[in-house]
mmCIF file of C-alpha atoms and ligand atoms in Angstrom:
data_model
loop_
_atom_site.group_PDB
_atom_site.id
_atom_site.type_symbol
_atom_site.label_atom_id
_atom_site.label_comp_id
_atom_site.label_asym_id
_atom_site.label_seq_id
_atom_site.Cartn_x
_atom_site.Cartn_y
_atom_site.Cartn_z
ATOM 1 C CA UNK A 1 48.573 -22.899 -13.726
ATOM 2 C CA UNK A 2 49.094 -22.592 -17.483
ATOM 3 C CA UNK A 3 47.213 -24.566 -19.980
ATOM 4 C CA UNK A 4 50.240 -26.789 -20.663
ATOM 5 C CA UNK A 5 50.767 -27.351 -16.901
ATOM 6 C CA UNK A 6 47.186 -28.341 -16.716
ATOM 7 C CA UNK A 7 47.638 -30.780 -19.487
ATOM 8 C CA UNK A 8 50.565 -32.448 -17.850
ATOM 9 C CA UNK A 9 48.731 -32.735 -14.561
ATOM 10 C CA UNK A 10 45.863 -34.238 -16.349
ATOM 11 C CA UNK A 11 48.210 -36.867 -18.369
ATOM 12 C CA UNK A 12 49.967 -37.647 -15.120
ATOM 13 C CA UNK A 13 46.782 -38.297 -12.987
ATOM 14 C CA UNK A 14 45.121 -40.149 -15.885
ATOM 15 C CA UNK A 15 48.218 -42.482 -15.969
ATOM 16 C CA UNK A 16 48.184 -42.859 -12.201
ATOM 17 C CA UNK A 17 44.448 -43.575 -11.873
ATOM 18 C CA UNK A 18 44.082 -45.893 -14.803
ATOM 19 C CA UNK A 19 45.673 -48.364 -12.454
ATOM 20 C CA UNK A 20 43.286 -48.955 -9.593
ATOM 21 C CA UNK A 21 46.131 -49.832 -7.361
ATOM 22 C CA UNK A 22 47.185 -46.142 -7.330
ATOM 23 C CA UNK A 23 44.448 -45.052 -5.060
ATOM 24 C CA UNK A 24 44.670 -48.318 -3.003
ATOM 25 C CA UNK A 25 48.345 -47.486 -2.455
ATOM 26 C CA UNK A 26 47.543 -43.767 -1.509
ATOM 27 C CA UNK A 27 45.113 -44.790 1.145
ATOM 28 C CA UNK A 28 47.569 -47.618 2.428
ATOM 29 C CA UNK A 29 50.193 -45.036 2.823
ATOM 30 C CA UNK A 30 47.944 -42.269 4.246
ATOM 31 C CA UNK A 31 46.384 -44.654 6.775
ATOM 32 C CA UNK A 32 49.856 -45.923 7.804
ATOM 33 C CA UNK A 33 51.164 -42.344 8.276
ATOM 34 C CA UNK A 34 49.424 -41.690 11.715
ATOM 35 C CA UNK A 35 46.993 -43.137 14.260
ATOM 36 C CA UNK A 36 44.987 -39.734 14.014
ATOM 37 C CA UNK A 37 44.398 -40.364 10.217
ATOM 38 C CA UNK A 38 43.483 -44.132 10.801
ATOM 39 C CA UNK A 39 41.149 -43.073 13.447
ATOM 40 C CA UNK A 40 39.285 -40.691 11.173
ATOM 41 C CA UNK A 41 38.602 -43.320 8.638
ATOM 42 C CA UNK A 42 37.300 -46.167 11.012
ATOM 43 C CA UNK A 43 33.815 -46.062 9.785
ATOM 44 C CA UNK A 44 34.698 -45.203 6.097
ATOM 45 C CA UNK A 45 33.662 -47.419 2.975
ATOM 46 C CA UNK A 46 37.192 -47.208 1.488
ATOM 47 C CA UNK A 47 36.293 -48.273 -2.260
ATOM 48 C CA UNK A 48 33.581 -45.396 -2.160
ATOM 49 C CA UNK A 49 36.218 -43.037 -0.742
ATOM 50 C CA UNK A 50 38.695 -43.941 -3.469
ATOM 51 C CA UNK A 51 35.997 -43.192 -5.919
ATOM 52 C CA UNK A 52 35.197 -39.854 -4.446
ATOM 53 C CA UNK A 53 38.838 -38.848 -4.422
ATOM 54 C CA UNK A 54 39.367 -39.814 -7.917
ATOM 55 C CA UNK A 55 36.402 -37.433 -8.976
ATOM 56 C CA UNK A 56 38.015 -34.689 -6.934
ATOM 57 C CA UNK A 57 41.181 -34.901 -9.100
ATOM 58 C CA UNK A 58 39.123 -34.006 -12.116
ATOM 59 C CA UNK A 59 37.614 -31.166 -10.075
ATOM 60 C CA UNK A 60 41.264 -29.884 -9.462
ATOM 61 C CA UNK A 61 41.352 -29.317 -13.242
ATOM 62 C CA UNK A 62 38.213 -27.242 -13.175
ATOM 63 C CA UNK A 63 38.953 -25.343 -9.926
ATOM 64 C CA UNK A 64 42.434 -24.373 -11.419
ATOM 65 C CA UNK A 65 40.830 -22.641 -14.332
ATOM 66 C CA UNK A 66 38.151 -21.154 -11.891
ATOM 67 C CA UNK A 67 35.330 -22.923 -13.311
ATOM 68 C CA UNK A 68 32.432 -22.457 -10.872
ATOM 69 C CA UNK A 69 31.613 -26.230 -10.879
ATOM 70 C CA UNK A 70 35.232 -26.989 -9.445
ATOM 71 C CA UNK A 71 35.282 -23.940 -7.125
ATOM 72 C CA UNK A 72 31.971 -25.182 -5.803
ATOM 73 C CA UNK A 73 33.162 -28.743 -5.373
ATOM 74 C CA UNK A 74 36.190 -27.578 -3.102
ATOM 75 C CA UNK A 75 34.006 -25.067 -1.260
ATOM 76 C CA UNK A 76 31.798 -27.911 -0.280
ATOM 77 C CA UNK A 77 34.781 -30.152 0.742
ATOM 78 C CA UNK A 78 36.219 -27.380 2.671
ATOM 79 C CA UNK A 79 33.067 -27.098 4.695
ATOM 80 C CA UNK A 80 32.928 -30.968 5.088
ATOM 81 C CA UNK A 81 36.564 -31.128 6.363
ATOM 82 C CA UNK A 82 36.212 -28.098 8.656
ATOM 83 C CA UNK A 83 36.057 -28.196 12.454
ATOM 84 C CA UNK A 84 32.228 -28.350 12.883
ATOM 85 C CA UNK A 85 32.118 -31.447 10.682
ATOM 86 C CA UNK A 86 34.989 -33.897 9.938
ATOM 87 C CA UNK A 87 37.339 -31.737 12.057
ATOM 88 C CA UNK A 88 40.613 -32.402 10.173
ATOM 89 C CA UNK A 89 43.417 -30.375 11.537
ATOM 90 C CA UNK A 90 45.778 -28.645 9.212
ATOM 91 C CA UNK A 91 48.814 -30.897 9.964
ATOM 92 C CA UNK A 92 47.186 -33.868 8.489
ATOM 93 C CA UNK A 93 47.105 -32.159 4.999
ATOM 94 C CA UNK A 94 50.861 -32.269 5.078
ATOM 95 C CA UNK A 95 50.667 -36.064 5.425
ATOM 96 C CA UNK A 96 47.989 -36.268 2.780
ATOM 97 C CA UNK A 97 50.237 -34.505 0.293
ATOM 98 C CA UNK A 98 53.282 -36.392 1.113
ATOM 99 C CA UNK A 99 51.459 -39.717 0.597
ATOM 100 C CA UNK A 100 50.095 -38.427 -2.704
ATOM 101 C CA UNK A 101 53.271 -37.328 -4.034
ATOM 102 C CA UNK A 102 54.824 -40.819 -2.939
ATOM 103 C CA UNK A 103 51.955 -42.715 -4.638
ATOM 104 C CA UNK A 104 52.358 -40.669 -7.833
ATOM 105 C CA UNK A 105 56.191 -41.182 -7.807
ATOM 106 C CA UNK A 106 55.601 -45.041 -7.466
ATOM 107 C CA UNK A 107 52.965 -45.199 -10.185
ATOM 108 C CA UNK A 108 53.948 -42.757 -12.795
ATOM 109 C CA UNK A 109 57.285 -43.974 -14.621
ATOM 110 C CA UNK A 110 57.349 -40.489 -16.076
ATOM 111 C CA UNK A 111 57.599 -38.931 -12.786
ATOM 112 C CA UNK A 112 60.687 -36.723 -13.319
ATOM 113 C CA UNK A 113 59.126 -35.094 -16.192
ATOM 114 C CA UNK A 114 56.022 -34.314 -14.336
ATOM 115 C CA UNK A 115 57.504 -33.397 -11.015
ATOM 116 C CA UNK A 116 57.164 -29.685 -11.516
ATOM 117 C CA UNK A 117 53.612 -30.181 -12.627
ATOM 118 C CA UNK A 118 52.690 -32.055 -9.677
ATOM 119 C CA UNK A 119 54.187 -29.563 -7.426
ATOM 120 C CA UNK A 120 51.979 -26.963 -9.252
ATOM 121 C CA UNK A 121 48.964 -29.256 -8.681
ATOM 122 C CA UNK A 122 49.948 -29.492 -5.045
ATOM 123 C CA UNK A 123 49.675 -25.661 -4.933
ATOM 124 C CA UNK A 124 46.138 -25.894 -6.377
ATOM 125 C CA UNK A 125 45.236 -28.419 -3.677
ATOM 126 C CA UNK A 126 46.939 -26.357 -0.937
ATOM 127 C CA UNK A 127 45.022 -23.333 -1.984
ATOM 128 C CA UNK A 128 41.967 -25.294 -1.109
ATOM 129 C CA UNK A 129 43.740 -26.429 2.136
ATOM 130 C CA UNK A 130 44.210 -22.906 3.095
ATOM 131 C CA UNK A 131 40.453 -22.390 2.669
ATOM 132 C CA UNK A 132 39.955 -25.115 5.001
ATOM 133 C CA UNK A 133 42.450 -23.787 7.439
ATOM 134 C CA UNK A 134 40.503 -20.328 7.393
ATOM 135 C CA UNK A 135 37.219 -22.284 7.884
ATOM 136 C CA UNK A 136 38.579 -23.888 10.751
ATOM 137 C CA UNK A 137 39.255 -20.463 12.125
ATOM 138 C CA UNK A 138 35.864 -19.080 11.458
ATOM 139 C CA UNK A 139 36.326 -17.168 8.269
ATOM 140 C CA UNK A 140 33.262 -16.172 6.449
ATOM 141 C CA UNK A 141 32.301 -17.745 3.086
ATOM 142 C CA UNK A 142 32.746 -14.434 1.181
ATOM 143 C CA UNK A 143 36.237 -13.986 2.610
ATOM 144 C CA UNK A 144 37.106 -17.556 1.418
ATOM 145 C CA UNK A 145 36.432 -16.718 -2.303
ATOM 146 C CA UNK A 146 39.120 -14.118 -2.467
ATOM 147 C CA UNK A 147 41.923 -16.398 -1.306
HETATM 148 C C1 HEM B 201 43.235 -31.739 -0.257
HETATM 149 C C2 HEM B 201 43.036 -32.914 0.334
HETATM 150 C C3 HEM B 201 41.840 -33.670 0.493
HETATM 151 C C4 HEM B 201 40.842 -33.917 -0.589
HETATM 152 C C5 HEM B 201 40.926 -33.522 -1.849
HETATM 153 C C6 HEM B 201 39.879 -34.810 0.103
HETATM 154 C C7 HEM B 201 38.704 -35.321 -0.562
HETATM 155 C C8 HEM B 201 37.683 -35.964 -0.002
HETATM 156 C C9 HEM B 201 36.439 -36.319 -0.629
HETATM 157 C C10 HEM B 201 36.103 -36.162 -2.137
HETATM 158 C C11 HEM B 201 35.740 -36.931 0.264
HETATM 159 C C12 HEM B 201 34.423 -37.516 0.154
HETATM 160 C C13 HEM B 201 33.294 -36.310 0.307
HETATM 161 C C14 HEM B 201 32.021 -36.862 0.067
HETATM 162 O O1 HEM B 201 31.509 -37.984 0.754
HETATM 163 O O2 HEM B 201 31.210 -36.117 -0.447
HETATM 164 C C15 HEM B 201 36.467 -36.879 1.644
HETATM 165 C C16 HEM B 201 35.920 -37.363 2.793
HETATM 166 C C17 HEM B 201 36.819 -37.505 3.949
HETATM 167 N N1 HEM B 201 37.806 -36.966 3.943
HETATM 168 FE FE1 HEM B 201 39.180 -35.927 2.778
HETATM 169 N N2 HEM B 201 40.346 -35.015 1.488
HETATM 170 C C18 HEM B 201 41.426 -34.283 1.728
HETATM 171 C C19 HEM B 201 42.032 -34.282 2.909
HETATM 172 C C20 HEM B 201 41.601 -35.155 3.873
HETATM 173 C C21 HEM B 201 42.568 -35.163 5.094
HETATM 174 C C22 HEM B 201 43.937 -34.548 5.399
HETATM 175 C C23 HEM B 201 41.850 -36.035 6.009
HETATM 176 C C24 HEM B 201 42.346 -36.467 7.239
HETATM 177 C C25 HEM B 201 42.272 -37.524 7.894
HETATM 178 C C26 HEM B 201 40.663 -36.412 5.527
HETATM 179 C C27 HEM B 201 39.640 -37.117 5.888
HETATM 180 C C28 HEM B 201 38.408 -37.437 5.350
HETATM 181 C C29 HEM B 201 37.342 -38.125 5.885
HETATM 182 C C30 HEM B 201 37.408 -38.765 7.415
HETATM 183 C C31 HEM B 201 36.393 -38.287 5.114
HETATM 184 C C32 HEM B 201 34.908 -38.906 5.425
HETATM 185 C C33 HEM B 201 34.962 -40.328 5.074
HETATM 186 C C34 HEM B 201 33.657 -40.972 5.319
HETATM 187 O O3 HEM B 201 32.521 -40.801 4.452
HETATM 188 O O4 HEM B 201 33.552 -41.892 6.274
HETATM 189 N N3 HEM B 201 40.635 -35.814 4.113
HETATM 190 N N4 HEM B 201 37.613 -36.356 1.440
#
């Protein structure tokens, strides 16, 4: 991502997350998207989960510039979501992204202007998703860093 694209991503997510209803809406959409997703979150403290996801959006910016703090954050999340731990199957990430895009569309009135940027941001997140898929298939940590 270029610096300008990162700025757009940051501005869009700042607009979205300044309204607490944005993350509430995202999780409402995500939980409604499948029984499998709902089942994964039965024991979850959702307000805490929303705060954790908000922090992750900031980490996207760091990870996109290969800042080690951002990279380490997503590597830890990849391990947490992998088969031996939360065991999140790859197809649930498609739902996650669809719900995120829908929540952004509903929340950010400047959506048409930032559409390309959000798609770029998705790619950043999807890169992390691929790490998770590889972890699910037993890739070694040193392989993961090269993706
Ligand atoms: C790229 C997409 C995703 C991001 C950025 C993300 C982010 C996070 C974060 C920040 C946490 C909290 C970690 C912590 O406690 O330290 C978390 C936990 C969790 N995530 Fe994800 N996640 C993603 C995709 C998914 C998907 C697709 C599912 C499928 C259901 C999922 C299910 C969970 C569950 C079950 C937890 C644990 C909740 C608990 O503590 O009870 N995540 N995720």
